[in-house]
mmCIF file of C-alpha atoms in Angstrom:
data_model
loop_
_atom_site.group_PDB
_atom_site.id
_atom_site.type_symbol
_atom_site.label_atom_id
_atom_site.label_comp_id
_atom_site.label_asym_id
_atom_site.label_seq_id
_atom_site.Cartn_x
_atom_site.Cartn_y
_atom_site.Cartn_z
ATOM 1 C CA MET A 1 -23.826 2.179 14.986
ATOM 2 C CA GLY A 2 -20.827 4.140 13.733
ATOM 3 C CA ARG A 3 -19.820 5.028 17.280
ATOM 4 C CA ARG A 4 -19.986 1.395 18.367
ATOM 5 C CA PHE A 5 -17.809 0.303 15.477
ATOM 6 C CA ALA A 6 -15.378 3.131 16.213
ATOM 7 C CA ARG A 7 -15.223 2.157 19.891
ATOM 8 C CA ASN A 8 -14.655 -1.503 19.044
ATOM 9 C CA GLY A 9 -12.035 -0.573 16.453
ATOM 10 C CA ALA A 10 -10.210 1.682 18.898
ATOM 11 C CA LEU A 11 -10.237 -1.034 21.561
ATOM 12 C CA ALA A 12 -8.942 -3.588 19.043
ATOM 13 C CA GLY A 13 -6.186 -1.229 17.852
ATOM 14 C CA LEU A 14 -5.083 -0.310 21.367
ATOM 15 C CA ALA A 15 -5.211 -3.956 22.507
ATOM 16 C CA ALA A 16 -3.062 -4.911 19.505
ATOM 17 C CA ALA A 17 -0.612 -2.152 20.432
ATOM 18 C CA ALA A 18 -0.577 -3.235 24.091
ATOM 19 C CA LEU A 19 0.192 -6.867 23.246
ATOM 20 C CA PHE A 20 2.832 -5.947 20.686
ATOM 21 C CA GLY A 21 4.437 -3.262 22.828
ATOM 22 C CA ALA A 22 4.469 -5.421 25.962
ATOM 23 C CA GLY A 23 6.235 -8.163 24.021
ATOM 24 C CA THR A 24 9.202 -5.915 23.235
ATOM 25 C CA PRO A 25 10.852 -5.722 26.701
ATOM 26 C CA VAL A 26 10.101 -9.417 27.271
ATOM 27 C CA ALA A 27 11.692 -10.318 23.929
ATOM 28 C CA LYS A 28 14.785 -8.332 24.895
ATOM 29 C CA LEU A 29 15.319 -10.773 27.748
ATOM 30 C CA LEU A 30 15.783 -13.500 25.131
ATOM 31 C CA LEU A 31 18.260 -11.616 22.941
ATOM 32 C CA GLY A 32 21.178 -12.868 24.991
ATOM 33 C CA GLN A 33 20.336 -16.414 23.870
ATOM 34 C CA VAL A 34 18.677 -15.796 20.491
ATOM 35 C CA GLY A 35 19.845 -13.499 17.696
ATOM 36 C CA PRO A 36 17.417 -10.780 16.584
ATOM 37 C CA TRP A 37 16.776 -12.253 13.136
ATOM 38 C CA LEU A 38 16.246 -15.773 14.425
ATOM 39 C CA LEU A 39 13.985 -14.422 17.176
ATOM 40 C CA ALA A 40 11.823 -12.615 14.616
ATOM 41 C CA GLY A 41 11.449 -15.852 12.670
ATOM 42 C CA LEU A 42 10.480 -17.806 15.775
ATOM 43 C CA LEU A 43 7.936 -15.167 16.814
ATOM 44 C CA TYR A 44 6.184 -15.022 13.438
ATOM 45 C CA THR A 45 6.236 -18.793 12.965
ATOM 46 C CA ALA A 46 4.749 -19.428 16.418
ATOM 47 C CA ALA A 47 2.061 -16.828 15.708
ATOM 48 C CA GLY A 48 1.052 -18.374 12.404
ATOM 49 C CA LEU A 49 1.011 -21.962 13.649
ATOM 50 C CA ALA A 50 -0.916 -21.033 16.804
ATOM 51 C CA LEU A 51 -3.595 -19.194 14.861
ATOM 52 C CA PHE A 52 -4.000 -22.034 12.381
ATOM 53 C CA GLY A 53 -4.220 -24.423 15.345
ATOM 54 C CA TRP A 54 -6.853 -22.219 16.990
ATOM 55 C CA ARG A 55 -8.900 -22.227 13.812
ATOM 56 C CA LEU A 56 -8.623 -26.016 13.606
ATOM 57 C CA VAL A 57 -9.778 -26.497 17.196
ATOM 58 C CA ARG A 58 -12.695 -24.125 16.728
ATOM 59 C CA ARG A 59 -13.537 -25.739 13.377
ATOM 60 C CA SER A 60 -13.573 -22.303 11.794
ATOM 61 C CA PRO A 61 -15.143 -22.218 8.342
ATOM 62 C CA ARG A 62 -12.834 -22.270 5.354
ATOM 63 C CA VAL A 63 -12.017 -18.880 3.879
ATOM 64 C CA HIS A 64 -12.786 -18.360 0.205
ATOM 65 C CA LEU A 65 -11.190 -15.317 -1.371
ATOM 66 C CA ALA A 66 -12.806 -13.917 -4.484
ATOM 67 C CA LYS A 67 -10.538 -13.658 -7.521
ATOM 68 C CA PRO A 68 -10.360 -9.830 -7.336
ATOM 69 C CA GLN A 69 -8.949 -10.208 -3.799
ATOM 70 C CA LEU A 70 -6.067 -12.490 -4.751
ATOM 71 C CA PRO A 71 -3.779 -9.651 -5.952
ATOM 72 C CA TRP A 72 -4.249 -7.956 -2.566
ATOM 73 C CA LEU A 73 -3.232 -11.161 -0.760
ATOM 74 C CA ILE A 74 -0.185 -11.631 -3.018
ATOM 75 C CA GLY A 75 0.816 -8.038 -2.284
ATOM 76 C CA VAL A 76 0.402 -8.575 1.468
ATOM 77 C CA VAL A 77 2.604 -11.677 1.367
ATOM 78 C CA PHE A 78 5.255 -10.032 -0.819
ATOM 79 C CA PHE A 79 5.555 -6.643 0.895
ATOM 80 C CA GLY A 80 4.865 -7.761 4.475
ATOM 81 C CA GLY A 81 6.473 -11.192 4.573
ATOM 82 C CA LEU A 82 9.289 -10.941 2.037
ATOM 83 C CA ALA A 83 10.366 -7.424 1.025
ATOM 84 C CA GLY A 84 10.035 -5.800 4.459
ATOM 85 C CA PRO A 85 12.183 -8.277 6.439
ATOM 86 C CA LEU A 86 14.787 -8.527 3.667
ATOM 87 C CA LEU A 87 15.205 -4.755 3.339
ATOM 88 C CA LEU A 88 15.396 -4.326 7.104
ATOM 89 C CA MET A 89 18.133 -6.984 7.268
ATOM 90 C CA PHE A 90 20.240 -5.097 4.731
ATOM 91 C CA GLY A 91 19.775 -1.848 6.618
ATOM 92 C CA LEU A 92 20.495 -3.202 10.099
ATOM 93 C CA ALA A 93 23.611 -4.984 8.887
ATOM 94 C CA SER A 94 25.380 -1.580 8.600
ATOM 95 C CA MET A 95 23.397 0.698 10.911
ATOM 96 C CA PRO A 96 23.591 1.189 14.691
ATOM 97 C CA ALA A 97 20.387 0.510 16.612
ATOM 98 C CA SER A 98 20.113 4.189 17.614
ATOM 99 C CA GLY A 99 19.395 5.265 14.051
ATOM 100 C CA ALA A 100 17.207 2.291 13.180
ATOM 101 C CA SER A 101 14.892 2.813 16.165
ATOM 102 C CA LEU A 102 14.105 6.323 14.965
ATOM 103 C CA LEU A 103 13.714 5.405 11.302
ATOM 104 C CA LEU A 104 11.277 2.590 12.060
ATOM 105 C CA ASN A 105 8.734 5.215 13.157
ATOM 106 C CA ALA A 106 8.412 6.060 9.462
ATOM 107 C CA GLU A 107 6.141 3.025 8.988
ATOM 108 C CA ALA A 108 3.198 4.806 10.632
ATOM 109 C CA LEU A 109 3.814 7.948 8.552
ATOM 110 C CA PHE A 110 4.029 6.010 5.280
ATOM 111 C CA THR A 111 0.926 4.008 6.222
ATOM 112 C CA ALA A 112 -1.134 7.150 6.749
ATOM 113 C CA LEU A 113 0.175 8.932 3.642
ATOM 114 C CA ILE A 114 -0.615 5.961 1.397
ATOM 115 C CA ALA A 115 -4.083 5.642 2.934
ATOM 116 C CA TRP A 116 -4.841 9.330 2.472
ATOM 117 C CA LEU A 117 -3.126 10.080 -0.856
ATOM 118 C CA VAL A 118 -3.338 6.777 -2.763
ATOM 119 C CA PHE A 119 -6.494 5.113 -1.452
ATOM 120 C CA ARG A 120 -8.225 8.443 -0.718
ATOM 121 C CA GLU A 121 -9.209 7.453 2.803
ATOM 122 C CA ALA A 122 -11.335 10.139 4.441
ATOM 123 C CA THR A 123 -9.663 12.325 7.035
ATOM 124 C CA ASP A 124 -9.887 15.748 8.654
ATOM 125 C CA ARG A 125 -7.735 18.128 10.659
ATOM 126 C CA ARG A 126 -8.636 16.469 13.965
ATOM 127 C CA ILE A 127 -7.428 13.068 12.737
ATOM 128 C CA VAL A 128 -4.243 14.508 11.226
ATOM 129 C CA ALA A 129 -3.491 16.401 14.439
ATOM 130 C CA GLY A 130 -4.100 13.280 16.527
ATOM 131 C CA PHE A 131 -1.840 11.254 14.266
ATOM 132 C CA VAL A 132 0.944 13.855 14.531
ATOM 133 C CA LEU A 133 0.719 13.835 18.338
ATOM 134 C CA ILE A 134 0.836 10.026 18.540
ATOM 135 C CA ALA A 135 3.752 9.875 16.105
ATOM 136 C CA ALA A 136 5.592 12.581 18.062
ATOM 137 C CA GLY A 137 5.153 10.549 21.235
ATOM 138 C CA ALA A 138 6.630 7.493 19.512
ATOM 139 C CA VAL A 139 9.630 9.535 18.340
ATOM 140 C CA VAL A 140 10.198 10.891 21.862
ATOM 141 C CA LEU A 141 10.189 7.340 23.268
ATOM 142 C CA SER A 142 12.665 6.067 20.681
ATOM 143 C CA TRP A 143 14.978 9.091 20.732
ATOM 144 C CA PRO A 144 18.453 7.739 21.583
ATOM 145 C CA GLY A 145 20.126 11.068 22.380
ATOM 146 C CA GLN A 146 22.614 10.746 19.537
ATOM 147 C CA ALA A 147 21.404 8.861 16.466
ATOM 148 C CA GLN A 148 23.847 7.375 13.953
ATOM 149 C CA PHE A 149 22.696 6.310 10.486
ATOM 150 C CA ALA A 150 25.941 5.051 8.854
ATOM 151 C CA GLY A 151 25.350 6.486 5.386
ATOM 152 C CA TRP A 152 22.550 6.806 2.859
ATOM 153 C CA TRP A 153 22.313 3.128 1.786
ATOM 154 C CA PRO A 154 21.438 1.628 5.198
ATOM 155 C CA THR A 155 19.061 4.544 5.793
ATOM 156 C CA ALA A 156 17.362 3.971 2.444
ATOM 157 C CA ALA A 157 17.052 0.237 3.138
ATOM 158 C CA VAL A 158 15.361 0.737 6.534
ATOM 159 C CA LEU A 159 13.018 3.374 5.092
ATOM 160 C CA ALA A 160 12.206 1.032 2.196
ATOM 161 C CA ALA A 161 11.348 -1.674 4.744
ATOM 162 C CA CYS A 162 9.000 0.784 6.475
ATOM 163 C CA LEU A 163 7.439 1.602 3.096
ATOM 164 C CA SER A 164 6.959 -2.106 2.385
ATOM 165 C CA TRP A 165 5.150 -2.640 5.690
ATOM 166 C CA ALA A 166 3.064 0.491 5.064
ATOM 167 C CA ILE A 167 1.973 -0.944 1.707
ATOM 168 C CA ASP A 168 1.274 -4.243 3.490
ATOM 169 C CA ASN A 169 -0.972 -2.433 6.008
ATOM 170 C CA ASN A 170 -2.960 -0.714 3.273
ATOM 171 C CA LEU A 171 -3.356 -3.871 1.209
ATOM 172 C CA THR A 172 -4.388 -5.810 4.318
ATOM 173 C CA GLN A 173 -7.182 -3.302 4.860
ATOM 174 C CA ARG A 174 -8.567 -4.276 1.438
ATOM 175 C CA LEU A 175 -8.943 -7.798 2.854
ATOM 176 C CA ALA A 176 -10.134 -6.733 6.305
ATOM 177 C CA LEU A 177 -13.600 -8.255 5.840
ATOM 178 C CA THR A 178 -11.860 -11.634 5.623
ATOM 179 C CA ASP A 179 -11.576 -13.639 8.847
ATOM 180 C CA ALA A 180 -8.862 -11.821 10.819
ATOM 181 C CA THR A 181 -7.432 -14.983 12.396
ATOM 182 C CA TRP A 182 -7.037 -16.620 8.978
ATOM 183 C CA LEU A 183 -5.352 -13.601 7.439
ATOM 184 C CA ALA A 184 -3.037 -13.175 10.433
ATOM 185 C CA ALA A 185 -2.171 -16.881 10.288
ATOM 186 C CA VAL A 186 -1.273 -16.637 6.613
ATOM 187 C CA LYS A 187 0.949 -13.619 7.222
ATOM 188 C CA GLY A 188 2.650 -15.312 10.177
ATOM 189 C CA THR A 189 3.378 -18.561 8.364
ATOM 190 C CA VAL A 190 4.926 -16.608 5.468
ATOM 191 C CA ALA A 191 6.964 -14.053 7.429
ATOM 192 C CA GLY A 192 8.152 -16.622 9.996
ATOM 193 C CA PRO A 193 9.886 -19.101 7.669
ATOM 194 C CA VAL A 194 11.330 -16.224 5.607
ATOM 195 C CA ASN A 195 12.949 -14.727 8.700
ATOM 196 C CA LEU A 196 14.148 -18.152 9.874
ATOM 197 C CA LEU A 197 15.730 -18.848 6.489
ATOM 198 C CA LEU A 198 17.520 -15.493 6.495
ATOM 199 C CA ALA A 199 18.761 -16.130 10.046
ATOM 200 C CA PHE A 200 20.127 -19.572 9.195
ATOM 201 C CA ILE A 201 21.839 -18.157 6.085
ATOM 202 C CA LEU A 202 23.578 -15.694 8.394
ATOM 203 C CA GLY A 203 24.781 -18.575 10.581
ATOM 204 C CA ALA A 204 22.203 -18.649 13.374
ATOM 205 C CA GLN A 205 21.531 -21.826 15.362
ATOM 206 C CA LEU A 206 18.466 -22.851 17.347
ATOM 207 C CA PRO A 207 18.722 -22.017 21.074
ATOM 208 C CA ALA A 208 17.897 -24.266 24.027
ATOM 209 C CA TRP A 209 14.273 -25.265 24.570
ATOM 210 C CA PRO A 210 13.516 -22.716 27.366
ATOM 211 C CA ALA A 211 14.349 -19.868 24.979
ATOM 212 C CA LEU A 212 12.313 -21.546 22.240
ATOM 213 C CA ALA A 213 9.332 -21.852 24.583
ATOM 214 C CA GLY A 214 9.647 -18.214 25.626
ATOM 215 C CA ALA A 215 9.818 -17.063 21.996
ATOM 216 C CA ALA A 216 6.772 -19.185 21.166
ATOM 217 C CA ALA A 217 4.743 -17.641 23.998
ATOM 218 C CA ILE A 218 5.652 -14.093 22.973
ATOM 219 C CA GLY A 219 4.950 -14.924 19.334
ATOM 220 C CA VAL A 220 1.458 -16.234 20.040
ATOM 221 C CA LEU A 221 0.370 -13.191 22.075
ATOM 222 C CA SER A 222 2.452 -10.259 20.821
ATOM 223 C CA TYR A 223 2.438 -11.232 17.157
ATOM 224 C CA GLY A 224 -0.429 -13.669 16.538
ATOM 225 C CA VAL A 225 -3.243 -12.303 18.698
ATOM 226 C CA SER A 226 -1.940 -8.758 18.254
ATOM 227 C CA LEU A 227 -1.959 -9.059 14.456
ATOM 228 C CA ALA A 228 -5.492 -10.489 14.413
ATOM 229 C CA LEU A 229 -6.674 -7.554 16.561
ATOM 230 C CA PHE A 230 -4.879 -5.069 14.306
ATOM 231 C CA ILE A 231 -6.592 -6.525 11.226
ATOM 232 C CA THR A 232 -9.917 -6.183 13.061
ATOM 233 C CA ALA A 233 -9.111 -2.516 13.728
ATOM 234 C CA LEU A 234 -8.238 -2.036 10.046
ATOM 235 C CA GLY A 235 -11.651 -3.331 9.062
ATOM 236 C CA LEU A 236 -13.534 -1.134 11.549
ATOM 237 C CA LEU A 237 -11.555 2.115 11.362
ATOM 238 C CA GLY A 238 -9.584 2.263 8.134
ATOM 239 C CA THR A 239 -5.832 2.089 7.675
ATOM 240 C CA ALA A 240 -4.608 5.476 8.896
ATOM 241 C CA ARG A 241 -6.657 5.457 12.096
ATOM 242 C CA ALA A 242 -5.808 1.857 12.974
ATOM 243 C CA GLY A 243 -2.142 2.565 12.255
ATOM 244 C CA ALA A 244 -2.239 5.563 14.568
ATOM 245 C CA TYR A 245 -3.624 3.501 17.451
ATOM 246 C CA PHE A 246 -1.023 0.800 16.832
ATOM 247 C CA SER A 247 1.721 3.458 17.012
ATOM 248 C CA VAL A 248 1.014 3.651 20.747
ATOM 249 C CA ALA A 249 2.760 0.264 21.106
ATOM 250 C CA PRO A 250 6.128 1.728 22.271
ATOM 251 C CA PHE A 251 4.372 3.346 25.245
ATOM 252 C CA PHE A 252 2.990 0.000 26.425
ATOM 253 C CA GLY A 253 6.463 -1.474 26.030
ATOM 254 C CA ALA A 254 7.991 1.334 28.080
ATOM 255 C CA THR A 255 5.308 0.920 30.756
ATOM 256 C CA LEU A 256 6.021 -2.801 31.114
ATOM 257 C CA ALA A 257 9.752 -2.080 31.244
ATOM 258 C CA ILE A 258 9.099 0.288 34.154
ATOM 259 C CA LEU A 259 7.086 -2.404 35.915
ATOM 260 C CA LEU A 260 10.057 -4.747 35.403
ATOM 261 C CA GLY A 261 12.389 -2.301 37.123
ATOM 262 C CA ASP A 262 13.360 0.442 34.655
ATOM 263 C CA PRO A 263 13.226 3.999 36.056
ATOM 264 C CA ILE A 264 10.487 6.459 35.068
ATOM 265 C CA THR A 265 11.990 9.100 32.772
ATOM 266 C CA TRP A 266 10.812 12.431 31.392
ATOM 267 C CA THR A 267 10.636 10.914 27.908
ATOM 268 C CA VAL A 268 8.001 8.408 29.042
ATOM 269 C CA ALA A 269 5.956 11.167 30.707
ATOM 270 C CA VAL A 270 6.097 13.458 27.655
ATOM 271 C CA ALA A 271 5.344 10.599 25.276
ATOM 272 C CA ALA A 272 2.377 9.508 27.407
ATOM 273 C CA ALA A 273 0.912 13.018 27.335
ATOM 274 C CA LEU A 274 1.345 13.376 23.574
ATOM 275 C CA MET A 275 -0.109 9.955 22.798
ATOM 276 C CA ALA A 276 -3.030 10.373 25.186
ATOM 277 C CA LEU A 277 -3.981 13.685 23.583
ATOM 278 C CA GLY A 278 -3.670 12.166 20.115
ATOM 279 C CA VAL A 279 -5.870 9.194 21.002
ATOM 280 C CA LEU A 280 -8.428 11.543 22.585
ATOM 281 C CA LEU A 281 -8.666 13.562 19.362
ATOM 282 C CA HIS A 282 -9.295 10.359 17.412
ATOM 283 C CA LEU A 283 -11.941 9.146 19.838
ATOM 284 C CA ARG A 284 -13.804 12.446 19.553
ATOM 285 C CA GLU A 285 -14.110 12.203 15.755
ATOM 286 C CA ARG A 286 -17.610 12.554 14.252
ATOM 287 C CA HIS A 287 -18.154 11.724 10.573
ATOM 288 C CA GLY A 288 -21.504 11.236 8.837
ATOM 289 C CA HIS A 289 -23.076 12.169 5.486
ATOM 290 C CA TRP A 290 -25.190 10.804 2.637
ATOM 291 C CA HIS A 291 -23.438 8.013 0.754
ATOM 292 C CA SER A 292 -24.314 5.132 -1.578
ATOM 293 C CA HIS A 293 -23.532 1.416 -1.434
ATOM 294 C CA PRO A 294 -23.647 -0.435 -4.773
ATOM 295 C CA ALA A 295 -25.192 -3.865 -5.158
ATOM 296 C CA GLN A 296 -22.703 -6.675 -4.556
ATOM 297 C CA LEU A 297 -22.362 -10.337 -3.629
ATOM 298 C CA HIS A 298 -19.622 -11.291 -1.154
ATOM 299 C CA GLU A 299 -18.849 -13.281 1.985
ATOM 300 C CA HIS A 300 -17.625 -12.004 5.341
ATOM 301 C CA ARG A 301 -18.459 -12.056 9.050
ATOM 302 C CA HIS A 302 -21.435 -9.835 9.864
ATOM 303 C CA ALA A 303 -24.338 -9.328 12.262
ATOM 304 C CA HIS A 304 -27.880 -8.236 11.517
ATOM 305 C CA ASP A 305 -27.859 -5.098 13.652
ATOM 306 C CA ASP A 306 -25.184 -3.092 11.839
ATOM 307 C CA GLY A 307 -27.485 -1.247 9.432
ATOM 308 C CA HIS A 308 -26.162 -3.025 6.348
ATOM 309 C CA HIS A 309 -27.245 -6.657 6.756
ATOM 310 C CA GLY A 310 -31.000 -7.128 6.910
ATOM 311 C CA HIS A 311 -31.291 -10.279 4.807
ATOM 312 C CA ARG A 312 -33.326 -13.241 6.019
ATOM 313 C CA HIS A 313 -32.201 -16.659 7.255
ATOM 314 C CA ASP A 314 -33.953 -19.968 7.636
ATOM 315 C CA PRO A 315 -33.784 -20.576 10.545
ATOM 316 C CA PRO A 316 -33.529 -16.910 11.669
ATOM 317 C CA VAL A 317 -30.267 -15.538 13.104
ATOM 318 C CA PRO A 318 -30.806 -13.261 16.136
ATOM 319 C CA PRO A 319 -29.472 -9.672 15.954
ATOM 320 C CA GLY A 320 -25.939 -9.297 17.255
ATOM 321 C CA VAL A 321 -24.869 -12.869 16.410
ATOM 322 C CA TRP A 322 -21.801 -12.803 14.170
ATOM 323 C CA HIS A 323 -21.727 -15.334 11.344
ATOM 324 C CA SER A 324 -20.382 -15.706 7.812
ATOM 325 C CA HIS A 325 -21.878 -16.837 4.513
ATOM 326 C CA PRO A 326 -22.263 -15.548 0.931
ATOM 327 C CA HIS A 327 -24.938 -12.839 0.807
ATOM 328 C CA ASP A 328 -26.285 -10.113 -1.475
ATOM 329 C CA HIS A 329 -26.347 -6.405 -0.792
ATOM 330 C CA GLU A 330 -29.058 -4.379 -2.466
ATOM 331 C CA PRO A 331 -28.045 -0.869 -3.610
ATOM 332 C CA VAL A 332 -28.808 1.658 -0.891
ATOM 333 C CA THR A 333 -28.321 5.372 -0.293
ATOM 334 C CA HIS A 334 -28.492 6.547 3.296
ATOM 335 C CA THR A 335 -26.818 8.679 5.918
ATOM 336 C CA HIS A 336 -25.362 7.648 9.260
ATOM 337 C CA GLU A 337 -22.233 8.147 11.309
ATOM 338 C CA HIS A 338 -19.423 6.005 9.930
ATOM 339 C CA PHE A 339 -15.674 5.740 9.401
ATOM 340 C CA PRO A 340 -13.476 4.688 6.455
ATOM 341 C CA ASP A 341 -13.930 1.047 7.394
ATOM 342 C CA ALA A 342 -13.938 -1.850 4.949
ATOM 343 C CA GLY A 343 -17.580 -1.100 4.020
ATOM 344 C CA HIS A 344 -17.186 2.668 3.522
ATOM 345 C CA ARG A 345 -14.468 3.375 0.961
ATOM 346 C CA HIS A 346 -16.577 5.859 -0.985
ATOM 347 C CA GLN A 347 -15.381 9.200 -2.312
ATOM 348 C CA HIS A 348 -16.479 12.396 -0.529
ATOM 349 C CA ARG A 349 -18.411 15.114 -2.315
ATOM 350 C CA GLY A 350 -18.323 17.670 0.488
ATOM 351 C CA ASP A 351 -21.909 18.889 -0.124
ATOM 352 C CA GLY A 352 -23.515 17.083 2.835
ATOM 353 C CA GLY A 353 -26.682 16.218 0.885
ATOM 354 C CA PRO A 354 -28.046 13.093 -0.790
ATOM 355 C CA PRO A 355 -26.035 11.868 -3.820
ATOM 356 C CA GLN A 356 -27.678 12.887 -7.070
ATOM 357 C CA GLY A 357 -28.347 10.474 -9.941
#
């Protein structure tokens, strides 16, 4: 069961990276008609509205957050939709793109460090090595040859934006059992208007309708669907691992740029090798031991063949059918292969045997 969840999480993380990375060279085609800040606002807004529309068409059930989850959601909205974009705006206002492109790789590093050091997410040398290789590949792809940072204040602002998004990623993982499309829609409809407001304050004006339509299409796929897939990966793999897979996004962007006519360079080849090796190390991870689940009552999407949901329904729900409703978990102690997903945030004893007492 753990391997299936890991495989699904890896596929979701890589698909999120592919959609997000592929949107980058396409979005660049619009920058001649739309400013970068206004474009970001259009992308996020289109993503949020599309996901809410999708939920309406599908008649998705309403999401009910428990009171203990509300602080996590407030933190996600503040750090991901407000603080991150605002800090990045201050940094980019005085910094050349060469320096910013390198500094933005710090988001993945901060995400992993917070997951490992603050939330005590389980890891090992294989995962750390894989993360380092993936991050190194991202740095190689974004290396401009000669980076300029324009002083400590713009540098600090961009790094603070990366830290804000890293906090956002870790807080989002605390909500990862929530419907991913709902959570992604909420984040999009917050970050989008915030970016639009900042763009209009800076004097931006709406472009012609073809550019608006293009931005909407990129927003739906590269931001909306991509974000929902990333949240799914967070729930199945944990924050650091999902963040590592998502760091592959620049490679997918570079690949699409090559298909659109850019030449193949040594940086793309080296980055591809580093990232492929890093992903392979992650896919080969094995983690299993005795652990305990306390009794709890909550609501989230689940199926009855995952080893944790054996409750009864009237009428019965077949195994493998995903559904959502409030349900009880009885306390259980067992051992199986698993990952630091949303259902396995336990501490690690390191003894390999059944928990005592």
